[in-house]
Coordinates of C-alpha atoms in Angstrom, one line a residue:
M419 CA 61.8 2.4 30.9
N420 CA 62.4 4.7 33.9
K421 CA 59.5 6.9 33.1
T422 CA 57.2 3.9 32.7
K423 CA 58.3 2.6 36.1
I424 CA 57.7 6.0 37.8
D425 CA 54.3 6.2 36.2
L426 CA 53.5 2.7 37.5
R427 CA 54.5 3.7 41.0
I428 CA 52.2 6.6 41.0
L429 CA 49.4 4.3 39.8
L430 CA 50.4 1.9 42.6
F431 CA 49.9 4.7 45.1
F432 CA 46.2 4.9 44.3
I433 CA 45.8 1.1 44.5
W434 CA 48.2 0.3 47.4
P435 CA 49.7 3.4 49.0
F436 CA 51.9 1.5 51.4
G437 CA 53.4 -0.6 48.6
A438 CA 54.2 2.6 46.7
F439 CA 55.8 4.1 49.8
L440 CA 58.1 1.1 50.1
T441 CA 59.4 1.6 46.5
T442 CA 60.7 5.1 47.4
F443 CA 63.6 3.6 49.4
F444 CA 64.9 2.1 46.2
S445 CA 65.2 5.5 44.4
I446 CA 65.8 8.1 47.1
S447 CA 67.2 10.6 44.6
S448 CA 64.0 10.6 42.5
R449 CA 61.6 13.6 42.7
R450 CA 58.7 11.3 42.2
S451 CA 59.9 9.2 45.2
N452 CA 59.8 12.5 47.2
L453 CA 56.3 13.1 46.1
I454 CA 55.1 9.6 46.9
Y455 CA 56.9 9.6 50.2
V456 CA 55.3 12.9 51.4
L457 CA 51.9 11.9 50.1
F458 CA 52.1 8.7 52.1
T459 CA 53.3 10.4 55.3
T460 CA 50.3 12.8 54.9
L461 CA 48.0 9.8 54.5
F462 CA 49.7 8.0 57.4
G463 CA 48.9 11.0 59.7
Y464 CA 45.3 10.9 58.4
A465 CA 45.1 7.2 59.4
F466 CA 45.8 7.7 63.1
S467 CA 43.0 6.1 65.1
F468 CA 43.2 8.0 68.5
I469 CA 42.3 4.9 70.4
D470 CA 45.3 4.5 72.7
T471 CA 44.7 7.0 75.5
S472 CA 48.4 6.9 76.6
A473 CA 49.6 8.0 73.2
D474 CA 50.6 11.6 72.4
S475 CA 48.3 11.6 69.4
Y476 CA 45.3 10.9 71.6
R477 CA 46.2 13.9 73.9
V478 CA 46.8 16.2 70.9
A479 CA 43.5 15.2 69.3
L480 CA 41.7 15.7 72.7
V481 CA 43.1 19.3 73.0
F482 CA 42.3 20.0 69.4
N483 CA 38.7 18.8 69.9
E484 CA 38.3 21.2 72.8
F485 CA 40.2 24.0 71.2
D486 CA 38.1 27.2 70.7
Y487 CA 38.7 28.5 67.2
R488 CA 40.7 31.7 67.1
G489 CA 42.3 33.4 64.1
I490 CA 45.9 33.0 63.3
P491 CA 46.8 36.6 64.3
S492 CA 45.3 35.9 67.7
I493 CA 47.3 32.7 68.1
F494 CA 50.5 34.6 67.1
N495 CA 49.9 37.3 69.7
E496 CA 49.2 34.8 72.4
Y497 CA 52.5 33.0 71.5
L498 CA 54.4 36.3 71.7
S499 CA 52.8 36.9 75.1
G500 CA 54.0 33.6 76.4
Y501 CA 50.7 31.8 76.7
H502 CA 51.8 29.0 74.3
T503 CA 55.2 27.3 74.3
D504 CA 55.1 26.5 70.6
L505 CA 53.7 28.3 67.6
Y506 CA 53.5 25.3 65.2
R507 CA 50.8 23.2 67.0
Y508 CA 48.4 26.1 67.7
F509 CA 49.0 27.6 64.3
L510 CA 47.7 24.3 62.8
Y511 CA 45.0 24.0 65.4
S512 CA 43.6 27.4 64.2
L513 CA 44.1 26.6 60.5
V514 CA 42.3 23.3 60.6
K515 CA 39.7 24.2 63.2
G516 CA 38.4 27.0 61.0
V517 CA 37.4 24.3 58.5
T518 CA 36.7 21.1 60.4
N519 CA 36.7 19.4 63.8
N520 CA 38.2 16.2 62.4
P521 CA 41.6 15.5 64.1
K522 CA 42.5 13.2 61.2
I523 CA 42.9 16.4 59.0
L524 CA 45.1 17.9 61.7
F525 CA 47.4 14.9 61.7
A526 CA 47.4 14.8 57.9
F527 CA 49.0 18.3 58.1
F528 CA 51.5 17.0 60.7
G529 CA 52.3 14.1 58.4
F530 CA 52.8 16.4 55.4
V531 CA 55.3 18.6 57.2
F532 CA 57.1 15.7 58.9
G533 CA 57.3 13.9 55.5
I534 CA 59.0 16.8 53.7
F535 CA 61.9 16.9 56.1
S536 CA 62.0 13.1 56.8
F537 CA 62.6 12.5 53.1
K538 CA 65.3 15.2 53.0
S539 CA 67.0 13.4 55.9
L540 CA 67.0 10.1 54.0
R541 CA 68.5 11.8 50.9
L542 CA 71.3 13.2 53.1
F543 CA 71.9 9.9 54.8
F544 CA 72.0 7.9 51.5
N545 CA 74.1 10.4 49.7
V546 CA 77.3 8.3 49.9
K547 CA 79.7 7.6 47.1
G548 CA 80.5 3.9 46.8
L549 CA 77.5 2.8 48.7
E550 CA 76.8 -0.9 48.0
K551 CA 74.1 -3.3 49.1
G552 CA 74.9 -5.5 52.1
I553 CA 73.7 -6.6 55.6
S554 CA 75.9 -3.9 57.3
I555 CA 74.4 -1.1 55.2
F556 CA 70.9 -2.5 55.8
I557 CA 71.4 -2.5 59.5
L558 CA 72.6 1.1 59.5
C559 CA 69.7 2.2 57.4
I560 CA 67.1 0.5 59.6
I561 CA 68.5 2.0 62.8
F562 CA 68.7 5.4 61.3
I563 CA 65.1 5.3 60.1
A564 CA 63.9 3.9 63.5
L565 CA 65.5 6.7 65.4
N566 CA 62.8 9.1 64.0
S567 CA 60.4 7.0 61.9
V568 CA 57.2 8.2 60.3
V569 CA 55.2 6.9 63.3
N570 CA 56.8 9.7 65.3
I571 CA 54.1 11.9 63.7
N572 CA 52.5 10.7 67.0
G573 CA 54.6 13.3 68.8
A574 CA 54.6 15.8 66.0
R575 CA 56.1 18.8 67.7
F576 CA 59.4 17.5 69.0
N577 CA 60.0 14.9 66.4
T578 CA 59.3 17.4 63.5
A579 CA 61.7 19.8 65.1
A580 CA 64.2 17.0 65.5
I581 CA 64.2 16.0 61.9
I582 CA 64.5 19.7 60.8
C583 CA 67.4 20.0 63.3
F584 CA 69.2 17.0 61.7
C585 CA 68.7 18.3 58.2
S586 CA 69.9 21.8 59.3
V587 CA 73.0 20.5 61.1
I588 CA 74.2 18.3 58.2
N589 CA 73.6 21.0 55.6
L590 CA 75.5 23.5 57.7
I591 CA 78.4 21.5 59.1
V592 CA 79.0 19.2 56.1
Y593 CA 77.9 21.2 53.1
N594 CA 78.1 24.8 54.5
K595 CA 74.7 25.7 53.2
K596 CA 74.0 28.9 55.1
I597 CA 70.3 29.0 54.2
W598 CA 69.8 26.2 56.7
I599 CA 70.5 28.6 59.6
L600 CA 66.9 29.5 59.1
G601 CA 65.9 25.9 59.4
L602 CA 67.9 25.6 62.6
L603 CA 66.4 28.7 64.0
S604 CA 62.9 27.6 63.1
T605 CA 63.0 24.5 65.3
F606 CA 62.0 26.3 68.5
L607 CA 58.8 27.4 66.8
F608 CA 58.0 23.7 66.6
H609 CA 59.2 22.8 70.1
F610 CA 60.4 25.5 72.5
S611 CA 63.1 23.2 74.1
F612 CA 65.2 23.6 71.0
L613 CA 66.0 27.1 72.2
F614 CA 68.5 25.4 74.6
I615 CA 70.4 23.6 71.8
I616 CA 70.4 26.2 69.0
P617 CA 73.1 28.4 70.5
F618 CA 75.5 25.4 70.8
L619 CA 74.9 24.4 67.2
L620 CA 75.3 27.9 65.9
L621 CA 78.6 28.3 67.8
M622 CA 79.9 25.0 66.4
Y623 CA 79.0 26.1 62.9
V624 CA 80.6 29.6 63.2
F625 CA 83.8 28.2 64.7
R626 CA 83.9 24.9 62.8
E627 CA 87.2 25.6 61.2
R628 CA 88.9 26.1 64.6
L629 CA 86.9 23.4 66.4
F630 CA 87.1 20.5 64.0
T631 CA 90.5 20.0 62.6
K632 CA 91.0 17.7 59.6
S633 CA 94.1 16.0 60.8
R634 CA 93.2 14.6 64.3
T635 CA 90.8 14.7 67.2
S636 CA 91.5 17.5 69.6
T637 CA 92.4 16.1 73.1
W638 CA 89.9 18.5 74.8
I639 CA 87.0 17.3 72.6
F640 CA 87.7 13.7 73.3
I641 CA 88.1 14.3 77.1
L642 CA 84.8 16.3 77.1
F643 CA 83.1 13.4 75.2
V644 CA 84.3 10.8 77.7
L645 CA 83.4 12.9 80.8
T646 CA 80.0 14.0 79.6
F647 CA 79.1 10.4 78.7
L648 CA 80.1 9.1 82.1
F649 CA 78.3 12.0 83.8
S650 CA 75.1 11.3 81.8
L651 CA 75.1 7.7 82.9
I652 CA 75.4 8.4 86.6
S653 CA 73.3 11.5 86.9
E654 CA 69.5 11.7 87.1
S655 CA 67.4 13.2 84.4
N656 CA 65.6 16.5 85.3
L657 CA 68.6 17.2 87.6
I658 CA 68.8 20.9 86.7
N659 CA 66.0 23.3 87.7
L660 CA 65.3 25.9 85.1
N661 CA 64.0 28.6 87.5
V662 CA 67.3 30.4 87.4
V663 CA 67.3 30.4 83.6
S664 CA 63.8 31.8 83.4
R665 CA 64.6 34.7 85.7
L666 CA 67.1 35.9 83.1
L667 CA 64.7 35.9 80.2
P668 CA 62.0 38.3 79.0
I669 CA 58.6 37.5 80.5
S670 CA 57.1 35.9 77.4
M671 CA 60.1 33.4 77.2
A672 CA 60.2 33.0 80.9
N673 CA 56.6 31.8 80.9
K674 CA 57.5 29.1 78.3
V675 CA 60.4 27.9 80.4
D676 CA 58.3 27.8 83.5
I677 CA 55.8 25.6 81.7
Y678 CA 58.5 23.0 80.9
N679 CA 59.9 23.3 84.4
S680 CA 56.5 23.1 86.2
S681 CA 55.9 20.5 88.9
D682 CA 53.1 19.0 86.8
I683 CA 55.4 18.3 83.8
T684 CA 58.1 16.9 86.1
A685 CA 55.6 14.6 87.8
L686 CA 54.3 13.5 84.4
Y687 CA 57.7 12.4 83.3
A688 CA 58.4 10.8 86.6
D689 CA 55.2 8.7 86.3
R690 CA 56.1 7.7 82.8
G691 CA 59.5 6.6 83.9
K692 CA 57.9 4.1 86.4
T693 CA 56.1 2.1 83.7
F694 CA 57.4 -1.2 82.6
F695 CA 57.7 0.0 79.0
H696 CA 59.8 3.0 79.9
R697 CA 62.0 0.9 82.2
V698 CA 62.7 -1.5 79.3
S699 CA 63.1 1.4 76.8
N700 CA 65.6 3.2 79.1
T701 CA 67.6 0.0 79.7
F702 CA 68.0 -0.5 75.9
S703 CA 68.8 3.2 75.6
Y704 CA 71.6 3.0 78.2
I705 CA 73.2 -0.2 76.8
S706 CA 73.0 1.2 73.2
Q707 CA 74.7 4.4 74.3
C708 CA 77.5 2.3 76.0
Y709 CA 77.9 0.2 72.9
I710 CA 78.2 3.4 70.7
F711 CA 80.7 4.8 73.2
F712 CA 83.1 1.8 72.8
F713 CA 82.4 1.7 69.0
I714 CA 83.6 5.4 68.9
L715 CA 86.7 4.4 70.8
R716 CA 87.4 1.8 68.1
I717 CA 86.7 4.4 65.3
K718 CA 89.1 6.8 66.9
S719 CA 91.8 4.2 66.9
I720 CA 91.2 3.4 63.2
L721 CA 91.3 7.0 62.2
K722 CA 94.5 7.6 64.1
N723 CA 96.4 4.6 62.7
T724 CA 95.2 4.4 59.2
T725 CA 97.4 5.4 56.3
L726 CA 94.3 6.2 54.2
K727 CA 93.6 9.7 55.5
N728 CA 90.2 11.3 54.9
P729 CA 90.2 14.9 56.3
E730 CA 86.5 15.6 55.8
L731 CA 85.6 12.4 57.6
Q732 CA 87.9 13.3 60.4
R733 CA 86.3 16.7 60.8
L734 CA 82.8 15.1 60.8
F735 CA 84.0 12.7 63.5
N736 CA 85.1 15.6 65.6
F737 CA 81.8 17.2 65.2
V738 CA 80.0 14.0 66.2
L739 CA 82.0 13.8 69.4
L740 CA 81.2 17.4 70.4
F741 CA 77.5 17.2 69.4
L742 CA 77.1 14.0 71.5
S743 CA 78.8 15.8 74.4
V744 CA 76.3 18.7 74.2
T745 CA 73.4 16.3 74.2
F746 CA 74.8 14.3 77.1
I747 CA 74.9 17.6 79.0
L748 CA 71.3 18.5 78.0
S749 CA 70.1 15.1 79.1
I750 CA 70.2 16.3 82.8
F751 CA 67.7 19.0 82.0
P752 CA 63.9 18.3 81.9
S753 CA 63.1 16.4 78.7
G754 CA 66.7 17.0 77.5
G755 CA 67.4 13.3 77.0
R756 CA 65.4 13.4 73.7
F757 CA 68.1 15.4 72.0
L758 CA 70.3 12.3 72.1
A759 CA 68.2 10.9 69.2
I760 CA 69.4 13.7 67.0
S761 CA 73.1 13.4 67.8
T762 CA 72.7 9.6 67.4
Q763 CA 71.3 10.1 63.9
V764 CA 74.3 12.3 63.1
F765 CA 76.5 9.5 64.4
F766 CA 74.9 7.0 62.0
F767 CA 75.2 9.6 59.2
F768 CA 79.0 9.6 59.9
L769 CA 79.1 5.8 60.5
I770 CA 77.7 4.8 57.1
R771 CA 80.4 7.0 55.4
F772 CA 83.1 5.7 57.7
Y773 CA 82.1 2.1 56.9
V774 CA 82.1 2.7 53.1
T775 CA 85.6 4.3 53.4
Y776 CA 87.3 1.8 55.8
K777 CA 85.2 -1.3 55.2
S778 CA 86.6 -4.3 57.0
N779 CA 85.5 -7.5 58.8
V780 CA 86.0 -5.9 62.1
L781 CA 83.7 -3.0 61.3
Q782 CA 81.1 -5.4 59.9
K783 CA 81.1 -7.3 63.3
Y784 CA 80.7 -4.0 65.2
I785 CA 77.8 -3.0 63.0
L786 CA 76.2 -6.4 63.4
G787 CA 76.6 -6.0 67.1
L788 CA 74.4 -2.9 67.0
L789 CA 71.4 -5.0 66.1
P790 CA 70.5 -6.6 69.5
F791 CA 70.9 -3.2 71.3
Y792 CA 68.6 -1.5 68.8
A793 CA 66.2 -4.4 68.4
F794 CA 63.7 -2.9 70.9
L795 CA 63.7 0.5 69.1
I796 CA 63.3 -1.1 65.7
A797 CA 60.5 -3.4 66.9
F798 CA 58.7 -0.6 68.8
N799 CA 59.0 2.3 66.3
L800 CA 58.8 0.4 63.0
F801 CA 56.2 -2.3 63.9
Y802 CA 54.4 -2.1 67.2
L803 CA 53.5 1.6 67.2
C804 CA 52.6 1.6 63.6
I805 CA 50.0 -1.1 64.3
V806 CA 48.6 0.2 67.5
L807 CA 48.3 3.9 66.6
T808 CA 46.8 3.7 63.1
S809 CA 43.9 2.2 61.3
S810 CA 44.8 -1.2 59.8
T811 CA 43.6 -0.1 56.3
I812 CA 46.7 2.0 55.9
W813 CA 48.7 -1.2 55.3
Y814 CA 46.5 -2.9 52.8
G815 CA 43.7 -0.5 51.7
N816 CA 43.6 1.6 48.6
L817 CA 43.8 5.4 48.7
F818 CA 40.0 6.0 48.4
W819 CA 39.2 3.4 51.0
I820 CA 41.5 5.0 53.6
I821 CA 40.2 8.5 52.9
Y822 CA 36.6 7.4 53.0
E823 CA 37.1 5.7 56.3
G824 CA 38.2 9.0 58.0
I825 CA 35.5 11.2 56.5
G826 CA 33.2 12.7 59.2
Y827 CA 35.4 11.2 62.0
T828 CA 34.6 12.7 65.4
F829 CA 36.8 12.3 68.4
V830 CA 35.7 9.8 71.0
Y831 CA 36.6 10.3 74.7

């Protein structure tokens, strides 16, 4: 019976890829679900339309269209010399440009890589003993997915690094799988800004036994969490200038830091922050952070007073507090606020386990209360962007129709 169902899902992928993709959420542990999920994210990347000129995908496709083909060794040498901030994007530029000028092929590669780690993140998230169906679990799942959904292929560099970072952190801190140190170290090859968070995460992993006690939350960790949260609320983003940092680095790395710290990049983010969308987005971001802050206070109280002790959950909670503190600090650096999405995903990874262990009516109400604060994120990332940035045939077309539609595509200015 199971084999028959799996075979039918593969057949469904040819007839209706999106429908097959939806079925993967009902059997996350299945290898065939992994295959279908990654194939769909590859197809999803291929289906980007490059019409919205304000989207990251449009700008990436524009640069790719004007990119002069150079061999991979040349790209690597330029990266080492500091001419490029990231290796991943230009590596794929060179790889694809040698075959075709079609940006849909480029984004299919982006979708393939993103899909591999996105599915791994879902398997980690859902790997909870005693997980049952219910509205609270559904809300936690929807928010977790929305924090770095498949549509974030739109900003492939940072979001791919973010999903790899999440997978690496969970595998290192929770499961002590040392091979994921390589995964963590690789993130700065996707987006150079991860070089600023990697040292913190490596230190937390190396000293995890001393930092994250199983019996309680250390007072200094909790105070640091509260202070950094308050500081992040009242401080301006891009508060810290990175010129001092760049002077301490080798020239190739200093050039990369200077690019992120340039007046053009700062002006770009300042202009984005003035738009109505970003004002609304930032407002929801602030109030959701505040809600999580008070939710964490409630969780701390439950862990302290409960007679049902769970040492591993307590240790994970301590890590969540310290990781959130680090990302609160990084939010005052240029573009640093984006790291909060990763620490928030880790919080929800903890929260679903906490809920399963200490399920109560009070917790259900707190989780239900998350919904209005994350409604904008869910609506924007899971619905609006998916419609605006992609061809409509990805939702109802068959595999051959979607592929045919993109054959011979040329970028339009």
